[in-house]
């Protein structure tokens, strides 16, 4: 009984936090991950909150169903989802998780943020009822790590690419992308099980494309 109690105290969850022996995660008032603190490194891994961002997708006239234009990626997102509810979904010795529901425009977003007792990473499951037109949905990761280049998984290895330019912006990666700080002291990787389009907005921000819908002719 004492051993079970000791294990249980390693994993903690409230409506605005998750924590194990390696990571401390904080959630802001809008249901976004605003802090990811690595206890082993003694370092904050985020510069700003991780957010879902909705951008216009209006500059591709020839191939709007698949093409992403540089002008659209340069522009500020026109909308961010707003939280409508948050609840503790799992609270156990092996796993804890939060379920956050948000809305933007006509769309509804459900996120489940999970942390295992021995995990060195957090898991985010997204379920989206997407109803926006001529829009891009991206997940923004503003990281504490900064570098002129990022690393992208290409299956048989990885490749380095720089910050967005007019000739190279929306780029592929199979399962992960990473920014390792220029000091080489630490880095942060983002792993995706099903999405492949990325861009590097600046020296510390990775963005992953989740949805892409064209306008109606």
mmCIF file of C-alpha atoms in Angstrom:
data_model
loop_
_atom_site.group_PDB
_atom_site.id
_atom_site.type_symbol
_atom_site.label_atom_id
_atom_site.label_comp_id
_atom_site.label_asym_id
_atom_site.label_seq_id
_atom_site.Cartn_x
_atom_site.Cartn_y
_atom_site.Cartn_z
ATOM 1 C CA UNK A 1 0.000 0.000 0.000
ATOM 2 C CA UNK A 2 2.840 2.378 0.827
ATOM 3 C CA UNK A 3 4.513 1.661 -2.521
ATOM 4 C CA UNK A 4 1.294 2.396 -4.430
ATOM 5 C CA UNK A 5 0.860 5.687 -2.580
ATOM 6 C CA UNK A 6 4.428 6.682 -3.437
ATOM 7 C CA UNK A 7 3.815 5.989 -7.134
ATOM 8 C CA UNK A 8 0.542 7.943 -7.117
ATOM 9 C CA UNK A 9 2.173 11.077 -5.741
ATOM 10 C CA UNK A 10 4.602 11.190 -8.681
ATOM 11 C CA UNK A 11 1.723 12.090 -11.025
ATOM 12 C CA UNK A 12 -0.473 15.119 -10.341
ATOM 13 C CA UNK A 13 -3.296 16.779 -12.266
ATOM 14 C CA UNK A 14 -5.568 19.784 -11.749
ATOM 15 C CA UNK A 15 -7.751 21.660 -14.235
ATOM 16 C CA UNK A 16 -4.749 23.849 -15.124
ATOM 17 C CA UNK A 17 -1.717 21.589 -14.629
ATOM 18 C CA UNK A 18 -0.160 18.159 -15.135
ATOM 19 C CA UNK A 19 3.049 17.013 -13.490
ATOM 20 C CA UNK A 20 5.283 13.982 -13.123
ATOM 21 C CA UNK A 21 8.835 13.581 -11.853
ATOM 22 C CA UNK A 22 10.302 14.900 -15.142
ATOM 23 C CA UNK A 23 7.855 17.531 -16.467
ATOM 24 C CA UNK A 24 5.585 20.244 -15.082
ATOM 25 C CA UNK A 25 2.887 21.433 -17.499
ATOM 26 C CA UNK A 26 0.697 24.488 -16.986
ATOM 27 C CA UNK A 27 -2.505 25.367 -18.854
ATOM 28 C CA UNK A 28 -3.626 28.990 -19.210
ATOM 29 C CA UNK A 29 -7.147 30.424 -18.930
ATOM 30 C CA UNK A 30 -7.819 29.683 -22.597
ATOM 31 C CA UNK A 31 -6.897 26.016 -22.227
ATOM 32 C CA UNK A 32 -3.513 26.345 -23.983
ATOM 33 C CA UNK A 33 -0.222 24.839 -22.832
ATOM 34 C CA UNK A 34 1.591 27.923 -21.556
ATOM 35 C CA UNK A 35 4.479 26.309 -19.675
ATOM 36 C CA UNK A 36 6.464 23.115 -20.173
ATOM 37 C CA UNK A 37 9.162 22.928 -17.527
ATOM 38 C CA UNK A 38 11.821 20.226 -17.729
ATOM 39 C CA UNK A 39 12.825 19.418 -14.159
ATOM 40 C CA UNK A 40 15.920 17.451 -15.164
ATOM 41 C CA UNK A 41 17.268 20.359 -17.222
ATOM 42 C CA UNK A 42 15.873 22.997 -14.850
ATOM 43 C CA UNK A 43 14.613 24.848 -17.914
ATOM 44 C CA UNK A 44 11.396 26.217 -19.387
ATOM 45 C CA UNK A 45 10.908 24.781 -22.893
ATOM 46 C CA UNK A 46 8.295 27.248 -24.214
ATOM 47 C CA UNK A 47 8.633 30.909 -25.075
ATOM 48 C CA UNK A 48 4.867 31.471 -25.430
ATOM 49 C CA UNK A 49 1.736 29.279 -25.259
ATOM 50 C CA UNK A 50 1.202 26.462 -27.754
ATOM 51 C CA UNK A 51 -1.883 27.472 -29.752
ATOM 52 C CA UNK A 52 -4.112 26.443 -32.595
ATOM 53 C CA UNK A 53 -4.098 29.241 -35.155
ATOM 54 C CA UNK A 54 -6.428 29.803 -38.112
ATOM 55 C CA UNK A 55 -4.928 31.574 -41.135
ATOM 56 C CA UNK A 56 -6.419 32.708 -44.403
ATOM 57 C CA UNK A 57 -5.866 30.494 -47.439
ATOM 58 C CA UNK A 58 -6.867 32.920 -50.190
ATOM 59 C CA UNK A 59 -3.846 33.594 -52.415
ATOM 60 C CA UNK A 60 -3.757 30.369 -54.427
ATOM 61 C CA UNK A 61 -5.915 30.831 -57.518
ATOM 62 C CA UNK A 62 -4.702 27.951 -59.701
ATOM 63 C CA UNK A 63 -4.482 25.085 -57.175
ATOM 64 C CA UNK A 64 -6.287 26.211 -53.996
ATOM 65 C CA UNK A 65 -7.115 22.653 -52.869
ATOM 66 C CA UNK A 66 -3.477 21.771 -52.193
ATOM 67 C CA UNK A 67 -1.234 24.824 -52.617
ATOM 68 C CA UNK A 68 -0.184 27.016 -49.686
ATOM 69 C CA UNK A 69 1.079 30.471 -50.644
ATOM 70 C CA UNK A 70 3.844 32.377 -48.905
ATOM 71 C CA UNK A 71 1.620 35.461 -48.517
ATOM 72 C CA UNK A 72 -0.866 33.501 -46.429
ATOM 73 C CA UNK A 73 1.815 32.118 -44.120
ATOM 74 C CA UNK A 74 3.305 35.582 -43.581
ATOM 75 C CA UNK A 75 0.002 37.077 -42.438
ATOM 76 C CA UNK A 76 -1.169 37.018 -38.833
ATOM 77 C CA UNK A 77 -3.749 34.355 -37.983
ATOM 78 C CA UNK A 78 -7.229 35.815 -38.180
ATOM 79 C CA UNK A 79 -8.698 33.660 -35.424
ATOM 80 C CA UNK A 80 -7.726 31.511 -32.429
ATOM 81 C CA UNK A 81 -10.045 29.000 -30.735
ATOM 82 C CA UNK A 82 -11.498 30.065 -27.380
ATOM 83 C CA UNK A 83 -11.973 27.561 -24.565
ATOM 84 C CA UNK A 84 -15.524 26.610 -23.626
ATOM 85 C CA UNK A 85 -14.781 23.906 -21.055
ATOM 86 C CA UNK A 86 -12.022 21.940 -19.340
ATOM 87 C CA UNK A 87 -12.222 18.819 -17.213
ATOM 88 C CA UNK A 88 -9.959 16.192 -15.701
ATOM 89 C CA UNK A 89 -10.394 13.118 -17.883
ATOM 90 C CA UNK A 90 -7.915 10.706 -16.254
ATOM 91 C CA UNK A 91 -6.403 10.786 -12.787
ATOM 92 C CA UNK A 92 -4.469 7.640 -11.997
ATOM 93 C CA UNK A 93 -1.080 6.349 -10.956
ATOM 94 C CA UNK A 94 -0.035 5.604 -14.560
ATOM 95 C CA UNK A 95 -1.723 8.396 -16.579
ATOM 96 C CA UNK A 96 -3.385 11.748 -16.100
ATOM 97 C CA UNK A 97 -5.114 13.839 -18.741
ATOM 98 C CA UNK A 98 -7.211 16.943 -19.343
ATOM 99 C CA UNK A 99 -9.983 17.337 -21.905
ATOM 100 C CA UNK A 100 -10.329 20.847 -23.304
ATOM 101 C CA UNK A 101 -13.109 21.930 -25.647
ATOM 102 C CA UNK A 102 -12.820 25.164 -27.640
ATOM 103 C CA UNK A 103 -14.648 26.926 -30.465
ATOM 104 C CA UNK A 104 -13.687 29.263 -33.297
ATOM 105 C CA UNK A 105 -15.989 30.395 -36.073
ATOM 106 C CA UNK A 106 -18.193 27.438 -36.990
ATOM 107 C CA UNK A 107 -15.634 24.863 -35.819
ATOM 108 C CA UNK A 108 -15.274 22.903 -32.584
ATOM 109 C CA UNK A 109 -12.018 21.575 -31.149
ATOM 110 C CA UNK A 110 -11.454 18.850 -28.570
ATOM 111 C CA UNK A 111 -7.967 18.385 -27.148
ATOM 112 C CA UNK A 112 -6.862 15.694 -24.739
ATOM 113 C CA UNK A 113 -3.532 16.525 -23.090
ATOM 114 C CA UNK A 114 -1.940 13.505 -21.396
ATOM 115 C CA UNK A 115 1.097 12.805 -19.249
ATOM 116 C CA UNK A 116 2.300 9.370 -18.148
ATOM 117 C CA UNK A 117 3.976 8.644 -14.840
ATOM 118 C CA UNK A 118 7.325 7.901 -16.520
ATOM 119 C CA UNK A 119 6.911 10.082 -19.629
ATOM 120 C CA UNK A 120 9.558 12.493 -20.831
ATOM 121 C CA UNK A 121 7.031 14.036 -23.230
ATOM 122 C CA UNK A 122 3.415 15.172 -23.256
ATOM 123 C CA UNK A 123 0.824 13.780 -25.660
ATOM 124 C CA UNK A 124 -1.863 15.919 -27.319
ATOM 125 C CA UNK A 125 -4.770 14.287 -29.142
ATOM 126 C CA UNK A 126 -6.847 16.582 -31.365
ATOM 127 C CA UNK A 127 -10.360 15.967 -32.610
ATOM 128 C CA UNK A 128 -11.707 18.731 -34.856
ATOM 129 C CA UNK A 129 -15.147 19.419 -36.268
ATOM 130 C CA UNK A 130 -13.750 21.668 -39.016
ATOM 131 C CA UNK A 131 -16.157 23.935 -40.900
ATOM 132 C CA UNK A 132 -14.030 26.884 -42.029
ATOM 133 C CA UNK A 133 -13.495 27.719 -45.707
ATOM 134 C CA UNK A 134 -10.423 29.195 -47.391
ATOM 135 C CA UNK A 135 -8.447 28.608 -44.209
ATOM 136 C CA UNK A 136 -5.434 26.865 -42.722
ATOM 137 C CA UNK A 137 -5.406 25.386 -39.234
ATOM 138 C CA UNK A 138 -1.918 25.250 -37.749
ATOM 139 C CA UNK A 139 -0.550 24.238 -34.377
ATOM 140 C CA UNK A 140 1.981 26.834 -33.227
ATOM 141 C CA UNK A 141 4.939 25.766 -31.073
ATOM 142 C CA UNK A 142 6.893 28.840 -29.830
ATOM 143 C CA UNK A 143 9.902 27.158 -28.248
ATOM 144 C CA UNK A 144 12.556 28.410 -25.861
ATOM 145 C CA UNK A 145 15.176 26.827 -28.130
ATOM 146 C CA UNK A 146 16.365 29.168 -30.883
ATOM 147 C CA UNK A 147 18.284 28.371 -34.037
ATOM 148 C CA UNK A 148 18.470 29.611 -37.628
ATOM 149 C CA UNK A 149 17.751 26.039 -38.754
ATOM 150 C CA UNK A 150 15.406 23.243 -37.740
ATOM 151 C CA UNK A 151 15.763 19.493 -38.207
ATOM 152 C CA UNK A 152 13.117 17.555 -40.159
ATOM 153 C CA UNK A 153 12.603 13.796 -40.286
ATOM 154 C CA UNK A 154 12.829 12.416 -43.846
ATOM 155 C CA UNK A 155 12.451 8.732 -43.016
ATOM 156 C CA UNK A 156 15.999 7.635 -43.816
ATOM 157 C CA UNK A 157 17.517 10.389 -41.704
ATOM 158 C CA UNK A 158 16.902 14.088 -41.250
ATOM 159 C CA UNK A 159 17.555 17.332 -43.070
ATOM 160 C CA UNK A 160 18.158 20.899 -41.926
ATOM 161 C CA UNK A 161 16.082 23.800 -43.249
ATOM 162 C CA UNK A 162 16.030 27.468 -42.351
ATOM 163 C CA UNK A 163 13.302 29.917 -41.413
ATOM 164 C CA UNK A 164 10.582 30.519 -44.014
ATOM 165 C CA UNK A 165 11.643 32.203 -47.246
ATOM 166 C CA UNK A 166 9.639 33.003 -50.357
ATOM 167 C CA UNK A 167 11.059 29.945 -52.129
ATOM 168 C CA UNK A 168 10.966 27.515 -49.164
ATOM 169 C CA UNK A 169 8.274 27.738 -46.520
ATOM 170 C CA UNK A 170 5.665 24.913 -46.271
ATOM 171 C CA UNK A 171 7.949 21.856 -46.058
ATOM 172 C CA UNK A 172 7.490 18.114 -45.424
ATOM 173 C CA UNK A 173 8.603 15.942 -42.534
ATOM 174 C CA UNK A 174 7.479 12.382 -41.951
ATOM 175 C CA UNK A 175 7.129 12.082 -38.186
ATOM 176 C CA UNK A 176 8.964 14.844 -36.363
ATOM 177 C CA UNK A 177 10.624 18.238 -36.485
ATOM 178 C CA UNK A 178 13.056 19.693 -33.964
ATOM 179 C CA UNK A 179 14.730 22.930 -32.985
ATOM 180 C CA UNK A 180 17.987 22.380 -31.133
ATOM 181 C CA UNK A 181 19.180 25.569 -29.452
ATOM 182 C CA UNK A 182 22.185 27.260 -31.077
ATOM 183 C CA UNK A 183 24.085 26.715 -27.800
ATOM 184 C CA UNK A 184 23.593 22.953 -28.348
ATOM 185 C CA UNK A 185 22.603 22.679 -24.667
ATOM 186 C CA UNK A 186 19.015 21.536 -25.280
ATOM 187 C CA UNK A 187 16.314 21.183 -27.907
ATOM 188 C CA UNK A 188 12.624 20.460 -28.338
ATOM 189 C CA UNK A 189 11.074 17.970 -30.773
ATOM 190 C CA UNK A 190 7.473 17.839 -31.983
ATOM 191 C CA UNK A 191 6.240 14.417 -33.107
ATOM 192 C CA UNK A 192 3.233 13.932 -35.391
ATOM 193 C CA UNK A 193 1.600 10.590 -36.177
ATOM 194 C CA UNK A 194 -0.392 11.714 -39.214
ATOM 195 C CA UNK A 195 0.402 15.267 -40.413
ATOM 196 C CA UNK A 196 3.349 16.143 -42.651
ATOM 197 C CA UNK A 197 3.323 19.863 -43.525
ATOM 198 C CA UNK A 198 5.490 22.190 -41.423
ATOM 199 C CA UNK A 199 6.837 25.699 -41.487
ATOM 200 C CA UNK A 200 9.408 27.524 -39.365
ATOM 201 C CA UNK A 201 7.966 30.976 -38.758
ATOM 202 C CA UNK A 202 11.022 32.388 -36.977
ATOM 203 C CA UNK A 203 14.120 31.191 -35.139
ATOM 204 C CA UNK A 204 12.095 29.638 -32.308
ATOM 205 C CA UNK A 205 8.666 28.741 -33.763
ATOM 206 C CA UNK A 206 7.608 25.551 -35.517
ATOM 207 C CA UNK A 207 4.104 25.267 -36.973
ATOM 208 C CA UNK A 208 2.346 22.079 -38.057
ATOM 209 C CA UNK A 209 -0.479 22.188 -40.613
ATOM 210 C CA UNK A 210 -3.539 20.300 -39.352
ATOM 211 C CA UNK A 211 -6.282 21.391 -41.784
ATOM 212 C CA UNK A 212 -6.294 23.010 -45.232
ATOM 213 C CA UNK A 213 -9.499 23.996 -47.002
ATOM 214 C CA UNK A 214 -9.828 25.972 -50.247
ATOM 215 C CA UNK A 215 -12.267 28.744 -51.073
ATOM 216 C CA UNK A 216 -15.293 28.153 -53.211
ATOM 217 C CA UNK A 217 -15.067 29.373 -56.811
#
